[in-house]
Short mmCIF file of C-alpha atoms in Angstrom, two decimals:
data_model
loop_
_atom_site.label_atom_id
_atom_site.label_comp_id
_atom_site.label_asym_id
_atom_site.label_seq_id
_atom_site.Cartn_x
_atom_site.Cartn_y
_atom_site.Cartn_z
CA UNK Z 1 0.00 0.00 0.00
CA UNK Z 2 1.27 3.50 -0.74
CA UNK Z 3 0.60 6.77 1.05
CA UNK Z 4 -1.49 7.75 -1.96
CA UNK Z 5 -3.72 4.68 -1.43
CA UNK Z 6 -4.15 5.68 2.21
CA UNK Z 7 -5.28 9.18 1.21
CA UNK Z 8 -7.91 7.62 -1.06
CA UNK Z 9 -9.11 4.99 1.44
CA UNK Z 10 -9.41 7.47 4.31
CA UNK Z 11 -10.91 10.38 2.31
CA UNK Z 12 -7.80 12.18 3.48
CA UNK Z 13 -6.29 15.55 2.73
CA UNK Z 14 -2.51 15.60 2.21
CA UNK Z 15 -1.00 18.56 4.08
CA UNK Z 16 2.75 18.22 3.44
CA UNK Z 17 5.16 16.57 0.99
CA UNK Z 18 2.38 16.31 -1.59
CA UNK Z 19 4.84 15.26 -4.30
CA UNK Z 20 6.04 12.37 -2.20
CA UNK Z 21 2.93 10.21 -1.76
CA UNK Z 22 4.18 7.19 -3.70
CA UNK Z 23 6.12 5.83 -0.70
CA UNK Z 24 5.41 2.23 0.27
CA UNK Z 25 3.84 1.56 3.67
CA UNK Z 26 4.30 -1.87 5.27
CA UNK Z 27 2.62 -1.66 8.67
CA UNK Z 28 0.52 0.70 10.75
CA UNK Z 29 0.41 1.85 14.34
CA UNK Z 30 -2.50 3.69 15.98
CA UNK Z 31 -1.76 5.54 19.21
CA UNK Z 32 -2.09 8.84 21.05
CA UNK Z 33 0.76 7.81 23.34
CA UNK Z 34 4.11 8.71 21.79
CA UNK Z 35 5.86 6.72 24.57
CA UNK Z 36 4.25 3.57 23.17
CA UNK Z 37 5.01 4.51 19.58
CA UNK Z 38 8.68 4.94 20.52
CA UNK Z 39 8.69 1.56 22.21
CA UNK Z 40 6.70 -0.52 19.72
CA UNK Z 41 6.43 0.96 16.20
CA UNK Z 42 8.08 -0.96 13.35
CA UNK Z 43 9.96 0.23 10.29
CA UNK Z 44 8.14 1.61 7.25
CA UNK Z 45 5.13 2.17 9.42
CA UNK Z 46 2.37 4.74 9.18
CA UNK Z 47 1.19 6.39 12.38
CA UNK Z 48 -2.48 7.12 13.05
CA UNK Z 49 -3.01 9.51 15.93
CA UNK Z 50 -5.44 11.90 17.53
CA UNK Z 51 -2.61 13.72 19.27
CA UNK Z 52 -1.66 16.95 17.58
CA UNK Z 53 1.57 18.55 18.83
CA UNK Z 54 5.13 18.99 17.51
CA UNK Z 55 6.38 15.95 19.46
CA UNK Z 56 4.29 13.74 17.18
CA UNK Z 57 6.43 14.90 14.25
CA UNK Z 58 9.64 14.50 16.29
CA UNK Z 59 8.63 10.97 17.28
CA UNK Z 60 7.95 10.12 13.63
CA UNK Z 61 11.32 11.58 12.66
CA UNK Z 62 13.20 9.45 15.21
CA UNK Z 63 11.27 6.28 14.33
CA UNK Z 64 11.56 6.74 10.54
CA UNK Z 65 7.79 6.71 10.34
CA UNK Z 66 6.71 7.00 6.72
CA UNK Z 67 3.60 9.13 7.16
CA UNK Z 68 1.34 10.54 9.89
CA UNK Z 69 -2.45 10.45 9.72
CA UNK Z 70 -4.36 12.81 11.99
CA UNK Z 71 -7.78 11.34 12.75
CA UNK Z 72 -11.03 13.19 13.53
CA UNK Z 73 -10.08 16.00 11.17
CA UNK Z 74 -7.31 17.34 13.42
CA UNK Z 75 -5.28 20.10 11.83
CA UNK Z 76 -1.58 20.47 12.67
CA UNK Z 77 -0.39 24.04 13.17
CA UNK Z 78 2.16 25.92 11.09
CA UNK Z 79 5.18 24.85 13.17
CA UNK Z 80 4.23 21.19 12.80
CA UNK Z 81 3.74 21.52 9.05
CA UNK Z 82 7.17 23.15 8.77
CA UNK Z 83 8.85 20.44 10.86
CA UNK Z 84 7.23 17.69 8.80
CA UNK Z 85 8.14 19.34 5.50
CA UNK Z 86 11.74 19.74 6.70
CA UNK Z 87 11.89 16.03 7.50
CA UNK Z 88 10.06 14.86 4.39
CA UNK Z 89 7.16 13.34 6.33
CA UNK Z 90 3.75 13.47 4.62
CA UNK Z 91 0.97 14.57 6.98
CA UNK Z 92 -2.60 13.58 6.18
CA UNK Z 93 -5.79 14.69 7.83
CA UNK Z 94 -8.79 12.33 7.74
CA UNK Z 95 -12.33 13.04 8.96
CA UNK Z 96 -12.65 9.41 10.17
CA UNK Z 97 -12.33 8.53 13.84
CA UNK Z 98 -9.42 6.44 15.08
CA UNK Z 99 -11.23 3.08 15.15
CA UNK Z 100 -12.81 3.56 11.73
CA UNK Z 101 -9.60 4.82 10.14
CA UNK Z 102 -7.65 1.79 11.46
CA UNK Z 103 -10.48 -0.52 10.35
CA UNK Z 104 -10.56 0.89 6.83
CA UNK Z 105 -6.82 0.40 6.40
CA UNK Z 106 -6.99 -3.12 7.83
CA UNK Z 107 -9.87 -3.97 5.53
CA UNK Z 108 -7.71 -2.88 2.62
CA UNK Z 109 -4.88 -5.20 3.60
CA UNK Z 110 -2.64 -3.14 5.89
CA UNK Z 111 -1.57 -4.90 9.08
CA UNK Z 112 0.06 -4.00 12.38
CA UNK Z 113 3.61 -5.22 13.02
CA UNK Z 114 4.24 -8.58 14.65
CA UNK Z 115 3.98 -8.61 18.40
CA UNK Z 116 7.27 -8.80 20.29
CA UNK Z 117 7.80 -12.03 22.17
CA UNK R 1 35.84 11.09 9.15
CA UNK R 2 37.98 12.29 12.06
CA UNK R 3 38.85 9.61 14.65
CA UNK R 4 36.49 10.97 17.26
CA UNK R 5 33.75 13.54 16.91
CA UNK R 6 32.08 15.21 19.85
CA UNK R 7 28.73 16.98 19.77
CA UNK R 8 27.42 18.99 22.72
CA UNK R 9 23.88 20.30 23.23
CA UNK R 10 22.13 22.26 25.94
CA UNK R 11 18.62 20.91 26.49
CA UNK R 12 16.27 23.62 27.67
CA UNK R 13 13.23 22.81 29.77
CA UNK R 14 11.46 26.04 28.99
CA UNK R 15 9.63 24.84 25.93
CA UNK R 16 8.45 21.25 25.65
CA UNK R 17 7.74 21.73 21.95
CA UNK R 18 11.49 22.10 21.35
CA UNK R 19 12.44 18.82 23.00
CA UNK R 20 14.10 16.59 20.43
CA UNK R 21 16.20 19.23 18.70
CA UNK R 22 19.44 17.63 19.88
CA UNK R 23 18.33 14.14 18.78
CA UNK R 24 17.25 15.54 15.45
CA UNK R 25 20.63 17.17 14.85
CA UNK R 26 22.52 14.04 15.92
CA UNK R 27 20.41 11.92 13.58
CA UNK R 28 21.19 14.22 10.66
CA UNK R 29 24.92 14.19 11.39
CA UNK R 30 25.02 10.38 11.70
CA UNK R 31 23.27 10.08 8.34
CA UNK R 32 25.88 12.33 6.75
CA UNK R 33 28.64 10.17 8.22
CA UNK R 34 27.09 7.13 6.55
CA UNK R 35 26.40 5.26 9.81
CA UNK R 36 24.16 2.16 9.24
CA UNK R 37 20.46 3.02 9.46
CA UNK R 38 19.62 0.50 12.20
CA UNK R 39 22.31 2.06 14.41
CA UNK R 40 20.99 5.55 13.66
CA UNK R 41 17.48 4.45 14.57
CA UNK R 42 18.58 3.01 17.91
CA UNK R 43 20.65 6.09 18.78
CA UNK R 44 17.82 8.42 17.77
CA UNK R 45 15.22 6.62 19.86
CA UNK R 46 17.44 6.29 22.94
CA UNK R 47 18.58 9.89 22.77
CA UNK R 48 15.11 11.30 22.13
CA UNK R 49 13.66 9.38 25.08
CA UNK R 50 16.51 10.73 27.20
CA UNK R 51 15.95 14.25 26.02
CA UNK R 52 12.23 14.03 26.78
CA UNK R 53 13.08 12.70 30.27
CA UNK R 54 15.39 15.64 30.89
CA UNK R 55 12.68 18.10 29.92
CA UNK R 56 9.96 16.36 31.96
CA UNK R 57 11.86 15.52 35.13
CA UNK R 58 15.09 17.45 35.33
CA UNK R 59 14.63 21.04 34.14
CA UNK R 60 16.85 20.38 31.12
CA UNK R 61 20.54 19.54 31.05
CA UNK R 62 23.47 18.80 28.83
CA UNK R 63 23.83 16.14 26.14
CA UNK R 64 27.26 15.05 24.90
CA UNK R 65 27.49 12.62 22.00
CA UNK R 66 30.82 11.06 21.07
CA UNK R 67 31.19 9.24 17.78
CA UNK R 68 34.22 7.02 17.33
CA UNK R 69 34.97 4.20 14.95
CA UNK R 70 33.80 1.65 17.51
CA UNK R 71 30.75 3.20 19.12
CA UNK R 72 28.42 6.10 19.68
CA UNK R 73 28.35 7.22 23.29
CA UNK R 74 25.65 9.49 24.67
CA UNK R 75 26.01 11.20 28.03
CA UNK R 76 22.92 12.98 29.37
CA UNK R 77 23.72 15.01 32.46
CA UNK R 78 21.14 16.98 34.43
CA UNK R 79 20.94 18.85 37.71
CA UNK R 80 17.46 17.54 38.41
CA UNK R 81 15.97 15.93 41.52
CA UNK R 82 17.65 12.54 41.00
CA UNK R 83 15.98 9.11 40.81
CA UNK R 84 15.06 7.71 44.26
CA UNK R 85 14.64 4.08 43.12
CA UNK R 86 16.36 3.14 39.86
CA UNK R 87 14.99 -0.44 39.83
CA UNK R 88 11.47 0.94 40.05
CA UNK R 89 12.19 3.55 37.38
CA UNK R 90 13.43 0.80 35.07
CA UNK R 91 10.14 -1.13 35.33
CA UNK R 92 8.06 -0.85 32.17
CA UNK R 93 4.95 1.16 32.95
CA UNK R 94 6.22 2.81 36.14
CA UNK R 95 5.94 6.57 35.77
CA UNK R 96 6.13 9.67 37.93
CA UNK R 97 5.35 12.05 35.07
CA UNK R 98 2.67 14.66 35.79
CA UNK R 99 -0.71 14.63 33.98
CA UNK R 100 0.15 17.55 31.72
CA UNK R 101 2.99 15.49 30.27
CA UNK R 102 0.68 12.53 29.66
CA UNK R 103 -1.66 14.82 27.77
CA UNK R 104 1.25 15.54 25.45
CA UNK R 105 1.65 11.82 24.71
CA UNK R 106 4.49 10.96 27.08
CA UNK R 107 4.97 9.61 30.58
CA UNK R 108 3.84 6.01 30.00
CA UNK R 109 6.77 4.69 31.98
CA UNK R 110 8.48 3.32 28.89
CA UNK R 111 11.32 5.82 28.57
CA UNK R 112 14.15 4.26 30.59
CA UNK R 113 13.33 0.64 29.56
CA UNK R 114 13.25 1.76 25.94
CA UNK R 115 16.58 3.56 26.31
CA UNK R 116 18.09 0.36 27.69
CA UNK R 117 16.54 -1.73 24.92
CA UNK R 118 18.01 0.47 22.20
CA UNK R 119 21.53 0.73 23.62
CA UNK R 120 24.22 -1.92 24.10
CA UNK R 121 25.21 -0.51 27.47
CA UNK R 122 23.42 1.87 29.80
CA UNK R 123 24.60 3.23 33.10
CA UNK R 124 22.73 5.56 35.47
CA UNK R 125 24.43 7.60 38.16
CA UNK R 126 22.06 9.54 40.33
CA UNK R 127 22.08 11.50 43.56
CA UNK R 128 18.97 12.88 45.19
CA UNK R 129 18.85 16.67 44.95
CA UNK R 130 22.02 16.79 42.87
CA UNK R 131 21.23 15.26 39.51
CA UNK R 132 21.39 12.29 37.20
CA UNK R 133 23.82 11.24 34.50
CA UNK R 134 22.77 8.58 32.04
CA UNK R 135 25.43 7.11 29.79
CA UNK R 136 24.40 5.00 26.81
CA UNK R 137 26.58 3.26 24.26
CA UNK R 138 25.57 1.89 20.89
CA UNK R 139 28.30 -0.18 19.25
CA UNK R 140 29.13 0.18 15.59
#
C-alpha cells in the first residue's frame, strides 16, 4: 500500500510533501501515546493519531515513520507543518475517527507489526 | 571522518515543543557520516527518550554525543531531583510524570526501559537533589 492509497481509502487531505505520496507503507500503528510509539512501532510504518503537537512529528522523525495520519479532522499548526516538511514526512488529515480509520486500512490489507515475544 | 567527533547540546526545559532538537541534529549528522540506518534508529530513539526525560523531570541539562569508529556514546547530564529508586524507574509502565505530560503523549513509563533496549550498554548515576547522569553506548 502507498501513502497515496491511504489518502484515497481514508478520504484524506494531504498537508505536506504532496509530491512524495508514492512511498510504500508496510505496517501501521494507531496511538495517542508517543511513549508507546517509541517503544513498539516498526519500520516503514504509518502512524495514526489523535494527538496533535510537535512531538508527534519529532517521534515520527526518530522512528523513521513513513507518514502521519491525523484522525477526527485534526489540523496540525504551522510549526508542525514546517517540521514535517523539513523532514520529508507526509501529513494527512482524515475526517474518520481512530477506530474507523484503522479498520478501513486493515480492511484494505494493511496490518500491524508482529507482536514482540 | 575524524577519529572521534564530539557533539554537545544544551537541552532547555522552557519549551516542551522544542524537545528533540538535539536528537534531530545528531540523527542528521550520523546520516551524513554514513552510519548504518539501524544504528541511527537506535541512537535516535534512545537519545530522544533521554531528552524528553530531561525536559519532563530534570529542568533540562546537557547532552554530549561522542562518535568514534567503535561506538556512539551518549552522556545525558542533568541537575534535576535525582531518581530515588532506579529499579522501580526501570520497570516498564512505572511513571512519575505529571498529567500535563501525559496529555502531550508521554509519561507512560516506557522511557528508561526503551533507552536500555536500544543501547548496548546503559549506566545511570544519580544522587537525590544533585542530579542524574545517564550514559548509553551503541556499538558500531
